[in-house]
Short mmCIF file of C-alpha atoms in Angstrom, two decimals:
data_model
loop_
_atom_site.label_atom_id
_atom_site.label_comp_id
_atom_site.label_asym_id
_atom_site.label_seq_id
_atom_site.Cartn_x
_atom_site.Cartn_y
_atom_site.Cartn_z
CA MET A 248 -14.62 -28.44 8.93
CA TRP A 249 -10.93 -28.86 7.32
CA SER A 250 -8.57 -31.68 7.04
CA VAL A 251 -5.77 -30.11 8.23
CA TYR A 252 -5.29 -30.61 12.24
CA SER A 253 -3.15 -33.85 11.71
CA SER A 254 -0.50 -31.67 10.24
CA VAL A 255 -1.05 -28.52 12.50
CA SER A 256 -0.18 -29.91 16.25
CA SER A 257 -2.73 -30.31 18.48
CA SER A 258 -1.42 -27.54 20.22
CA SER A 259 -2.55 -25.01 17.78
CA PRO A 260 -3.40 -21.71 19.33
CA GLY A 261 -6.80 -21.67 20.92
CA PRO A 262 -9.53 -19.09 20.42
CA GLY A 263 -8.10 -16.74 23.28
CA SER A 264 -4.76 -16.34 21.85
CA SER A 265 -6.10 -16.17 18.30
CA SER A 266 -8.45 -13.50 19.06
CA ARG A 267 -5.66 -11.34 20.73
CA LEU A 268 -3.37 -12.13 17.73
CA LEU A 269 -5.76 -10.91 15.20
CA GLN A 270 -6.79 -7.41 17.75
CA ASP A 271 -3.26 -6.56 19.22
CA GLY A 272 -1.42 -7.11 15.99
CA LYS A 273 1.72 -8.11 17.75
CA MET A 274 3.98 -9.22 14.81
CA GLU A 275 6.14 -11.26 17.52
CA LYS A 276 3.41 -13.27 18.41
CA LEU A 277 2.92 -14.09 14.49
CA GLU A 278 6.45 -14.99 14.07
CA GLU A 279 6.52 -17.45 16.90
CA LEU A 280 3.52 -19.05 15.33
CA VAL A 281 5.25 -19.07 12.02
CA GLU A 282 8.43 -20.64 13.42
CA LYS A 283 6.57 -23.26 15.22
CA TYR A 284 4.07 -24.07 12.20
CA PRO A 285 5.84 -23.96 9.18
CA CYS A 286 3.25 -23.65 6.55
CA ALA A 287 -0.06 -22.56 8.55
CA PHE A 288 -2.17 -22.51 11.46
CA PRO A 289 -5.96 -22.49 12.20
CA CYS A 290 -7.27 -19.33 14.04
CA TRP A 291 -10.49 -18.69 16.02
CA VAL A 292 -12.02 -15.40 16.72
CA GLY A 293 -14.67 -15.95 19.42
CA PRO A 294 -16.47 -19.47 19.25
CA PHE A 295 -17.70 -19.21 15.53
CA GLN A 296 -15.44 -17.50 13.32
CA ALA A 297 -12.57 -19.27 11.84
CA PHE A 298 -9.70 -18.24 9.88
CA PHE A 299 -6.94 -20.40 8.19
CA TYR A 300 -3.48 -18.67 8.04
CA ILE A 301 -0.95 -19.63 5.57
CA TYR A 302 2.54 -18.30 5.19
CA ASP A 303 4.35 -21.08 2.63
CA PRO A 304 5.25 -20.26 -0.91
CA ASP A 305 3.55 -23.41 -2.15
CA TYR A 306 0.46 -22.76 -0.28
CA ALA A 307 0.65 -19.11 -1.56
CA LYS A 308 1.11 -20.23 -5.10
CA THR A 309 -1.85 -22.68 -4.92
CA PHE A 310 -4.30 -19.86 -3.01
CA LEU A 311 -3.23 -17.27 -5.54
CA SER A 312 -3.64 -18.89 -8.56
CA ARG A 313 -7.62 -18.72 -7.79
CA THR A 314 -10.17 -16.08 -8.05
CA ASP A 315 -11.80 -16.50 -4.96
CA PRO A 316 -13.64 -13.38 -3.57
CA LYS A 317 -12.48 -11.19 -1.06
CA SER A 318 -13.41 -11.30 2.72
CA LYS A 319 -16.80 -9.88 2.88
CA TYR A 320 -16.39 -7.80 5.85
CA PRO A 321 -13.40 -5.49 4.91
CA CYS A 322 -14.98 -4.81 1.70
CA LYS A 323 -18.14 -3.85 3.25
CA VAL A 324 -16.06 -1.41 5.70
CA LEU A 325 -14.27 0.10 2.74
CA LEU A 326 -17.42 0.50 0.37
CA PRO A 327 -18.40 3.92 1.70
CA CYS A 328 -15.30 5.43 0.76
CA LEU A 329 -14.31 3.58 -2.49
CA GLY A 330 -17.26 2.61 -3.78
CA LYS A 331 -17.07 -0.60 -6.06
CA GLY A 332 -13.75 -0.34 -7.61
CA LEU A 333 -10.63 -3.06 -8.24
CA VAL A 334 -10.15 -3.43 -4.30
CA SER A 335 -13.51 -4.24 -3.32
CA LEU A 336 -14.97 -5.85 -6.82
CA ASP A 337 -14.95 -9.69 -7.36
CA GLY A 338 -16.16 -11.61 -10.47
CA PRO A 339 -16.81 -10.91 -13.96
CA LYS A 340 -17.09 -7.11 -13.32
CA TRP A 341 -13.54 -7.05 -11.50
CA PHE A 342 -12.20 -8.89 -14.51
CA GLN A 343 -13.79 -6.45 -16.74
CA HIS A 344 -12.54 -3.35 -14.87
CA ARG A 345 -8.82 -4.87 -14.46
CA CYS A 346 -8.80 -5.50 -18.35
CA LEU A 347 -9.94 -1.99 -18.90
CA LEU A 348 -7.46 0.01 -16.40
CA THR A 349 -4.57 -2.04 -16.83
CA PRO A 350 -3.15 -0.01 -19.79
CA GLY A 351 -3.54 3.09 -17.83
CA TYR A 352 -0.55 1.66 -15.53
CA SER A 353 1.73 1.12 -18.73
CA ALA A 354 5.34 2.27 -18.94
CA ASN A 355 4.23 4.83 -21.47
CA ILE A 356 1.80 6.62 -19.12
CA LEU A 357 4.19 5.90 -16.01
CA LYS A 358 7.01 7.52 -17.37
CA SER A 359 5.55 10.86 -17.34
CA TYR A 360 4.73 10.90 -13.54
CA VAL A 361 8.36 10.75 -12.57
CA GLU A 362 8.58 14.69 -12.85
CA VAL A 363 5.65 15.16 -11.14
CA MET A 364 6.65 12.82 -8.16
CA ALA A 365 10.26 14.90 -8.27
CA HIS A 366 8.67 17.95 -7.88
CA SER A 367 6.48 16.77 -4.63
CA VAL A 368 9.57 15.28 -3.10
CA ASN A 369 11.67 18.45 -3.40
CA MET A 370 8.73 20.31 -1.87
CA MET A 371 9.04 17.94 1.00
CA LEU A 372 12.93 18.37 1.09
CA GLY A 373 12.73 22.22 1.10
CA LYS A 374 10.37 21.84 4.18
CA TRP A 375 12.95 19.62 5.82
CA GLU A 376 15.98 22.29 5.07
CA LYS A 377 13.83 24.98 6.71
CA ILE A 378 13.47 22.46 9.97
CA CYS A 379 17.01 21.25 9.87
CA GLY A 380 19.02 24.36 8.97
CA THR A 381 22.75 23.21 9.27
CA GLN A 382 22.06 21.25 12.31
CA ASP A 383 21.39 17.52 13.21
CA THR A 384 17.62 17.37 13.95
CA ILE A 385 15.05 14.77 15.00
CA VAL A 386 11.89 14.83 12.61
CA GLU A 387 8.98 12.94 12.65
CA VAL A 388 9.01 11.91 8.91
CA PHE A 389 5.97 9.78 8.48
CA GLU A 390 3.50 12.83 8.77
CA HIS A 391 5.39 14.66 6.07
CA ILE A 392 5.68 11.85 3.88
CA ASN A 393 1.97 11.13 4.18
CA LEU A 394 1.45 14.79 2.82
CA MET A 395 3.94 14.36 0.17
CA ALA A 396 2.33 10.68 -1.26
CA LEU A 397 -1.00 12.50 -1.34
CA ASP A 398 0.27 15.37 -3.25
CA ILE A 399 1.82 13.08 -5.92
CA LEU A 400 -1.65 11.22 -5.82
CA MET A 401 -3.65 14.17 -6.21
CA LYS A 402 -1.39 15.22 -9.25
CA CYS A 403 -1.42 12.04 -10.97
CA ALA A 404 -4.90 11.61 -10.42
CA PHE A 405 -6.32 14.71 -11.18
CA SER A 406 -3.36 17.00 -12.37
CA GLN A 407 -4.24 19.10 -9.35
CA GLU A 408 -2.12 21.43 -7.34
CA THR A 409 -3.56 21.19 -3.81
CA ASN A 410 -0.70 23.01 -1.93
CA CYS A 411 -1.52 20.36 0.71
CA GLN A 412 2.04 19.80 2.02
CA ILE A 413 2.14 23.49 3.20
CA ASN A 414 -1.46 23.99 4.44
CA SER A 415 -2.72 20.61 5.00
CA HIS A 416 -4.89 21.73 7.76
CA CYS A 417 -6.59 24.43 5.46
CA ASP A 418 -7.40 21.69 2.94
CA LEU A 419 -10.74 20.07 3.76
CA TYR A 420 -10.39 17.03 1.05
CA VAL A 421 -6.99 16.39 2.68
CA LYS A 422 -8.46 16.36 6.34
CA SER A 423 -11.46 14.31 5.03
CA THR A 424 -8.81 11.69 3.42
CA PHE A 425 -7.02 11.26 6.66
CA GLU A 426 -10.11 11.18 8.78
CA ALA A 427 -12.10 8.60 6.58
CA SER A 428 -9.05 6.45 6.85
CA LYS A 429 -8.79 6.52 10.71
CA ILE A 430 -12.31 5.75 11.06
CA ILE A 431 -12.16 3.01 8.75
CA PHE A 432 -9.58 1.26 10.51
CA TYR A 433 -11.13 1.87 13.74
CA ARG A 434 -14.29 0.12 12.68
CA LEU A 435 -12.31 -2.88 11.32
CA TYR A 436 -10.77 -3.58 14.87
CA SER A 437 -13.72 -2.41 16.93
CA PHE A 438 -15.98 -6.01 16.92
CA LEU A 439 -18.60 -3.90 18.49
CA ARG A 440 -18.86 -1.77 15.24
CA HIS A 441 -18.81 -4.38 13.00
CA HIS A 442 -22.78 -4.30 12.78
CA ASN A 443 -24.15 -1.79 10.22
CA ILE A 444 -26.85 -0.69 12.61
CA LEU A 445 -24.59 -0.11 15.74
CA PHE A 446 -21.92 1.63 13.39
CA ASN A 447 -24.13 3.83 11.31
CA PHE A 448 -25.85 5.32 14.66
CA SER A 449 -22.33 5.80 16.36
CA PRO A 450 -20.77 9.24 16.00
CA GLU A 451 -17.99 7.71 14.16
CA GLY A 452 -20.48 6.00 11.59
CA HIS A 453 -22.00 9.75 11.19
CA ARG A 454 -18.51 11.36 10.73
CA LEU A 455 -17.91 8.69 8.06
CA GLN A 456 -20.76 9.24 5.97
CA GLU A 457 -19.73 13.12 6.16
CA THR A 458 -16.30 12.38 5.01
CA SER A 459 -17.23 10.13 2.56
CA GLN A 460 -19.80 12.36 0.88
CA MET A 461 -17.11 15.02 0.83
CA LEU A 462 -14.63 12.78 -0.59
CA HIS A 463 -17.40 11.78 -3.33
CA GLN A 464 -18.51 15.28 -4.13
CA HIS A 465 -14.77 16.36 -4.72
CA THR A 466 -14.02 13.38 -7.09
CA GLU A 467 -17.54 14.04 -8.90
CA LYS A 468 -16.55 18.05 -9.40
CA ALA A 469 -13.33 16.87 -10.60
CA ILE A 470 -14.73 14.65 -13.05
CA GLN A 471 -17.65 17.00 -14.34
CA ASP A 472 -14.98 19.92 -14.48
CA ARG A 473 -12.54 17.68 -16.90
CA LYS A 474 -15.66 16.52 -18.81
CA LYS A 475 -16.59 20.00 -19.49
CA ALA A 476 -13.16 21.29 -20.25
CA LEU A 477 -12.70 18.51 -22.74
CA GLU A 478 -16.05 19.41 -24.45
CA GLU A 479 -14.99 23.23 -24.55
CA GLU A 480 -11.77 22.30 -26.35
CA LYS A 481 -13.65 20.05 -28.61
CA ARG A 482 -16.10 22.44 -29.56
CA GLN A 483 -13.33 25.12 -30.25
CA ASP A 484 -11.16 22.72 -32.04
CA ASN A 485 -8.56 23.56 -29.70
CA THR A 486 -7.16 20.34 -27.76
CA GLN A 487 -4.43 21.53 -25.37
CA LYS A 488 -2.02 18.81 -24.64
CA ARG A 489 -1.13 18.42 -20.77
CA LYS A 490 2.35 17.30 -19.70
CA HIS A 491 1.18 14.54 -18.68
CA GLN A 492 -1.77 11.94 -19.13
CA ASP A 493 -3.44 11.65 -15.53
CA PHE A 494 -5.42 8.71 -14.12
CA LEU A 495 -8.44 10.83 -14.77
CA ASP A 496 -7.75 11.01 -18.25
CA VAL A 497 -7.27 7.23 -18.52
CA VAL A 498 -10.47 6.22 -16.84
CA LEU A 499 -12.63 8.93 -19.07
CA SER A 500 -11.08 7.35 -21.80
CA VAL A 501 -12.12 3.96 -21.06
CA GLN A 502 -15.78 5.32 -20.30
CA ALA A 503 -15.92 6.70 -23.73
CA GLU A 504 -14.99 3.56 -25.32
CA ASN A 505 -17.17 1.25 -23.09
CA ARG A 506 -20.15 3.65 -22.35
CA ASP A 507 -22.34 0.62 -21.70
CA SER A 508 -20.37 -1.24 -19.56
CA PHE A 509 -18.38 1.50 -17.61
CA SER A 510 -20.82 4.01 -16.00
CA ASP A 511 -20.40 7.20 -14.02
CA THR A 512 -20.20 5.31 -10.69
CA ASP A 513 -17.87 3.14 -11.92
CA LEU A 514 -15.56 5.81 -13.24
CA ARG A 515 -16.10 7.49 -9.53
CA SER A 516 -15.26 4.26 -7.41
CA GLU A 517 -11.82 3.88 -9.80
CA VAL A 518 -10.59 7.21 -9.23
CA ASN A 519 -11.24 7.00 -5.41
CA THR A 520 -9.91 3.47 -5.40
CA PHE A 521 -6.39 4.80 -6.81
CA LEU A 522 -6.37 7.77 -4.61
CA LEU A 523 -7.25 6.05 -1.28
CA ALA A 524 -5.24 2.86 -1.80
CA GLY A 525 -2.22 4.67 -2.73
CA GLN A 526 -2.62 7.21 0.01
CA ASP A 527 -2.86 4.22 2.68
CA THR A 528 0.29 2.03 1.35
CA MET A 529 3.03 4.35 0.02
CA PRO A 530 3.75 6.70 3.23
CA GLY A 531 4.40 3.60 5.06
CA ALA A 532 6.50 2.07 2.26
CA ILE A 533 8.87 4.84 1.80
CA SER A 534 8.97 5.64 5.87
CA TRP A 535 10.05 2.11 6.65
CA LEU A 536 12.64 2.15 3.45
CA LEU A 537 14.02 5.49 5.31
CA TYR A 538 14.15 3.94 8.55
CA HIS A 539 15.96 0.56 7.54
CA LEU A 540 18.35 2.58 5.68
CA ALA A 541 18.92 4.97 9.07
CA LEU A 542 19.56 1.60 10.75
CA ASN A 543 21.96 0.41 8.38
CA PRO A 544 24.44 3.07 7.49
CA GLU A 545 26.62 0.90 5.15
CA HIS A 546 23.70 0.13 2.76
CA GLN A 547 22.44 3.72 2.99
CA GLU A 548 25.91 4.95 1.64
CA ARG A 549 26.17 2.63 -0.85
CA CYS A 550 22.59 3.64 -2.27
CA ARG A 551 23.80 7.32 -2.19
CA GLU A 552 26.92 6.40 -3.97
CA GLU A 553 24.97 4.51 -6.85
CA ILE A 554 22.62 7.32 -6.96
CA ARG A 555 25.30 9.99 -7.40
CA SER A 556 26.74 8.22 -10.09
CA ILE A 557 23.34 7.98 -11.90
CA LEU A 558 21.90 11.51 -10.92
CA GLY A 559 24.87 13.83 -10.08
CA ASP A 560 23.28 16.52 -8.25
CA GLY A 561 19.51 15.41 -8.83
CA SER A 562 18.43 18.18 -10.58
CA SER A 563 16.83 16.10 -13.11
CA ILE A 564 15.50 12.55 -12.83
CA THR A 565 14.02 10.41 -15.43
CA TRP A 566 12.17 6.98 -15.81
CA ASP A 567 15.35 5.25 -17.75
CA GLN A 568 17.33 6.27 -14.71
CA LEU A 569 15.34 4.57 -12.28
CA ASP A 570 16.08 1.32 -13.90
CA GLU A 571 19.62 1.78 -13.46
CA MET A 572 19.46 1.81 -9.48
CA SER A 573 20.25 -1.76 -8.87
CA TYR A 574 21.49 -1.74 -5.35
CA THR A 575 19.04 0.73 -4.49
CA THR A 576 16.15 -1.56 -5.86
CA MET A 577 17.32 -4.21 -3.74
CA CYS A 578 17.35 -2.16 -0.70
CA ILE A 579 13.71 -1.30 -1.67
CA LYS A 580 12.94 -4.98 -2.05
CA GLU A 581 14.81 -5.94 1.28
CA SER A 582 12.66 -3.30 3.07
CA LEU A 583 9.36 -4.42 1.66
CA ARG A 584 10.31 -7.86 2.82
CA LEU A 585 10.63 -6.78 6.22
CA ALA A 586 7.84 -4.45 6.32
CA PRO A 587 5.14 -5.02 3.58
CA PRO A 588 2.96 -2.43 3.63
CA VAL A 589 -0.48 -4.78 3.52
CA PRO A 590 0.72 -7.62 5.76
CA SER A 591 -2.01 -9.68 4.98
CA ILE A 592 -4.85 -10.64 2.19
CA SER A 593 -7.99 -12.84 2.94
CA ARG A 594 -10.09 -14.46 0.65
CA GLU A 595 -13.50 -16.55 1.17
CA LEU A 596 -13.14 -19.94 -0.57
CA SER A 597 -15.69 -20.26 -3.18
CA LYS A 598 -14.79 -24.09 -3.84
CA PRO A 599 -12.88 -26.50 -1.84
CA ILE A 600 -8.73 -26.19 -2.16
CA THR A 601 -6.05 -28.79 -1.97
CA PHE A 602 -2.51 -27.76 -1.41
CA PRO A 603 0.51 -29.40 -2.79
CA ASP A 604 1.17 -31.54 0.41
CA GLY A 605 -2.47 -33.08 0.30
CA LEU A 606 -4.04 -31.05 3.00
CA SER A 607 -7.23 -29.55 1.94
CA LEU A 608 -9.97 -26.74 3.01
CA THR A 609 -13.91 -26.95 2.46
CA ALA A 610 -15.35 -23.97 0.71
CA GLY A 611 -16.61 -21.15 2.74
CA ILE A 612 -13.38 -21.05 5.10
CA THR A 613 -11.86 -17.43 5.07
CA VAL A 614 -8.09 -18.04 4.27
CA VAL A 615 -5.56 -15.54 5.48
CA LEU A 616 -2.29 -15.21 3.35
CA SER A 617 0.21 -13.65 5.88
CA ILE A 618 2.65 -12.04 3.86
CA TRP A 619 4.51 -10.75 7.18
CA GLY A 620 4.53 -14.40 7.93
CA LEU A 621 5.77 -15.43 4.70
CA HIS A 622 8.50 -12.94 4.69
CA HIS A 623 9.53 -13.60 8.07
CA ASN A 624 9.60 -17.25 7.46
CA PRO A 625 12.89 -18.94 8.82
CA ALA A 626 12.27 -21.95 6.64
CA ILE A 627 12.38 -19.34 3.47
CA TRP A 628 14.78 -16.74 4.75
CA LYS A 629 17.84 -17.37 6.45
CA LYS A 630 18.31 -14.58 9.52
CA PRO A 631 14.89 -13.51 8.54
CA LYS A 632 15.08 -10.11 10.98
CA VAL A 633 18.45 -9.21 9.28
CA PHE A 634 18.47 -6.36 6.76
CA ASP A 635 20.32 -7.76 3.99
CA PRO A 636 19.66 -6.46 0.38
CA LEU A 637 21.77 -9.10 -1.24
CA ARG A 638 19.08 -11.48 -0.89
CA PHE A 639 17.41 -10.05 -3.89
CA SER A 640 20.49 -10.12 -6.17
CA GLN A 641 19.55 -11.80 -9.48
CA GLU A 642 21.55 -15.03 -8.48
CA ASN A 643 19.75 -15.28 -4.94
CA SER A 644 16.50 -14.41 -6.64
CA ASP A 645 16.67 -17.11 -9.37
CA GLN A 646 17.56 -19.69 -6.56
CA ARG A 647 14.21 -18.84 -4.62
CA HIS A 648 10.53 -19.78 -4.97
CA SER A 649 8.48 -17.30 -7.14
CA HIS A 650 6.06 -17.20 -4.22
CA SER A 651 8.28 -16.27 -1.29
CA PHE A 652 8.23 -12.83 -1.84
CA LEU A 653 4.81 -11.29 -2.40
CA PRO A 654 4.72 -7.41 -1.26
CA PHE A 655 2.46 -6.67 -4.31
CA SER A 656 0.51 -10.02 -4.03
CA ALA A 657 0.70 -12.44 -7.36
CA GLY A 658 -1.48 -14.37 -9.69
CA PRO A 659 -4.65 -12.61 -11.54
CA ARG A 660 -5.42 -9.96 -8.43
CA ASN A 661 -1.88 -8.91 -7.85
CA CYS A 662 -1.53 -5.00 -7.32
CA VAL A 663 -2.04 -3.26 -10.50
CA GLY A 664 -0.18 -0.20 -9.25
CA GLN A 665 3.07 -2.09 -8.28
CA HIS A 666 5.21 -0.36 -10.85
CA PHE A 667 3.92 3.10 -9.91
CA ALA A 668 4.47 2.11 -6.31
CA MET A 669 8.16 1.10 -7.38
CA ALA A 670 8.85 4.31 -9.29
CA GLU A 671 7.73 6.30 -6.44
CA LEU A 672 9.85 4.59 -4.09
CA LYS A 673 12.94 4.88 -6.29
CA VAL A 674 12.34 8.85 -6.84
CA ALA A 675 11.89 9.60 -3.23
CA ILE A 676 14.88 7.45 -1.63
CA ALA A 677 17.10 9.13 -4.28
CA LEU A 678 16.19 12.59 -3.93
CA ILE A 679 16.17 12.13 0.04
CA LEU A 680 19.49 10.35 0.08
CA LEU A 681 21.35 13.15 -2.18
CA ARG A 682 20.04 16.03 0.12
CA PHE A 683 20.14 14.40 3.39
CA LYS A 684 21.71 11.57 5.72
CA VAL A 685 19.39 9.67 8.10
CA THR A 686 20.36 8.07 11.51
CA PRO A 687 17.89 6.60 13.86
CA ASP A 688 16.49 7.94 17.15
CA PRO A 689 17.56 5.05 19.51
CA THR A 690 14.98 6.51 22.05
CA ARG A 691 11.93 6.13 19.95
CA PRO A 692 12.42 2.90 18.16
CA LEU A 693 9.85 2.03 15.21
CA VAL A 694 6.85 0.06 16.68
CA PHE A 695 4.47 -1.17 14.01
CA LEU A 696 0.78 -1.04 14.28
CA SER A 697 -0.83 -3.90 12.15
CA GLN A 698 -3.93 -3.62 10.66
CA VAL A 699 -5.20 -3.77 7.18
CA ILE A 700 -2.29 -1.72 6.37
CA LEU A 701 0.81 -1.45 8.33
CA LYS A 702 1.04 1.75 10.10
CA PRO A 703 3.58 3.21 12.80
CA LYS A 704 2.16 3.18 16.21
CA ASN A 705 3.96 6.39 17.18
CA GLY A 706 5.32 7.93 14.15
CA VAL A 707 8.78 7.47 12.48
CA HIS A 708 11.43 9.55 14.44
CA LEU A 709 14.75 10.19 12.63
CA HIS A 710 17.81 12.44 12.74
CA LEU A 711 18.10 14.15 9.63
CA LYS A 712 21.30 16.12 8.41
CA LYS A 713 21.59 18.36 5.63
CA LEU A 714 24.60 17.03 3.34
CA SER A 715 26.67 20.01 1.86
#
C-alpha cells in the first residue's frame, strides 16, 4: 500500500489506538506518537480506512507544494452550509476563484476594516466593564469573543449592524450560524452519521437542512438588496461611497467583470465561506492568545507596554500601527504555534508522492498534515510546551525551516484570509490589554476539543480586572 513501514517502526499504532486518536482528539496521545516517530505514522480507522499522518517540515513542504484535492468527506459535510467556495472547491474552478478573490484581501481593502474591528472589540469591552465593575471577576470569555468575531464578519461582509453582541438570542441568523456549526462537527465525528441517508433522516439532518436554508436565504437577501441599491444609485447617478468596501462589494465586482464564469451560486458560496470559515477559527485564535498571556504575565505586561507606546489610550487605531507591534506579533505567533485553530489538514493523493528521504506513498491515500504535531514536534522546537515568543524573533525565524510553522498552511492553497486574521488578532489583543488585566482561573484550566477546528471543551474562564 505504501513503502514506509520499514521506516515507521513495526510498533506503529494499531487500528484500535488510531481510531481512538481520531475520535477522542486527545493531543497528549498525538504528542506521544510525534515524539516516538519524528516524521510520520500510518493511522487506521476500522479495518479498511487508512490515513498517513505527517508533521515534519520537509514532508510538509513536499506535500503542500502540490494541488491534491481535499479529502472528500469533510467537504461533503460542509457543502450544505458553505456551498462550493474556496474551502470546498478543487481543480481549475478553485484556481479561478482564488485568482479572482485574492485582490479582495489586499492591504488597501483590509486597511479600512481596522476601524470596523475596533468598534466591535470596544463593544465587547463595554460589556466586560459592566460585568466586572471595579472587581476582579471570572468571565467565560469564549462566548463573548465568539459574538464579537461574528459582529466583525457581518460588518466586513455586508456592512451590516446586527446588534448580535447585545441580543444574540434574538438574532435568527446568529442562532442558525452557531447551530449549523455544532451539527456539522457532530456529524464529522459520529461515524454512524457519515452516510447521507442515515444523516438526512436523523433529527440533526433535518435541522441542518433548515438552518442551511435560513443562512442561504439571509445571504441571498443581502446580495439582492445590495444589487438593487447599486442599480438605484446608478439610475439616479448618485453613487454613495461607504466608509469601507466590504466583501460583498468585492465579489459583486468580480461577478460584474466575469459574468460568464462567476455565477450567482458562486457568489453566494464565497460569501458564505468568508462568513463561516472566519467564524469558526477567529474566536479560538483570540481566546487562546488571551489565555496564554494570562498564564504568562511577564509577556502580557511587555505587550501592554508596547501597545501603550504605540496607541496611547487606544482611542484610535490604524493599519500602520499594527505593523509596529513587533513583540505583540511574536506573542500572537507563539500562541498560534501552541494552539493552531486548524490543527490538521488532509488531502487525497491524486498521484504518487515521494518525500525527500525517499519514502513514497501511492495515489488514493489520504495524507493528514498534523499542524499540531508539527508545532509540537520536539525535533523542531526546543521545549515545545513552553510559551516563548522569542522563537519568532527575526534571527530565530531566519534559522528555522520555512515549513516548521504553518498556522495558515502554505503553498498554493494557503489561507487567503491570513492577513485579515492577523489584523483582527492585533486589534483585539491591543484593545483588550489596554483596558483589562487577565489572569487564569486555576480551577478551570483550558481543555481543547480537537475537531476540524480547535475548540474549548468547557469554555475559556479568565479573571478580568479593569485597569484604572
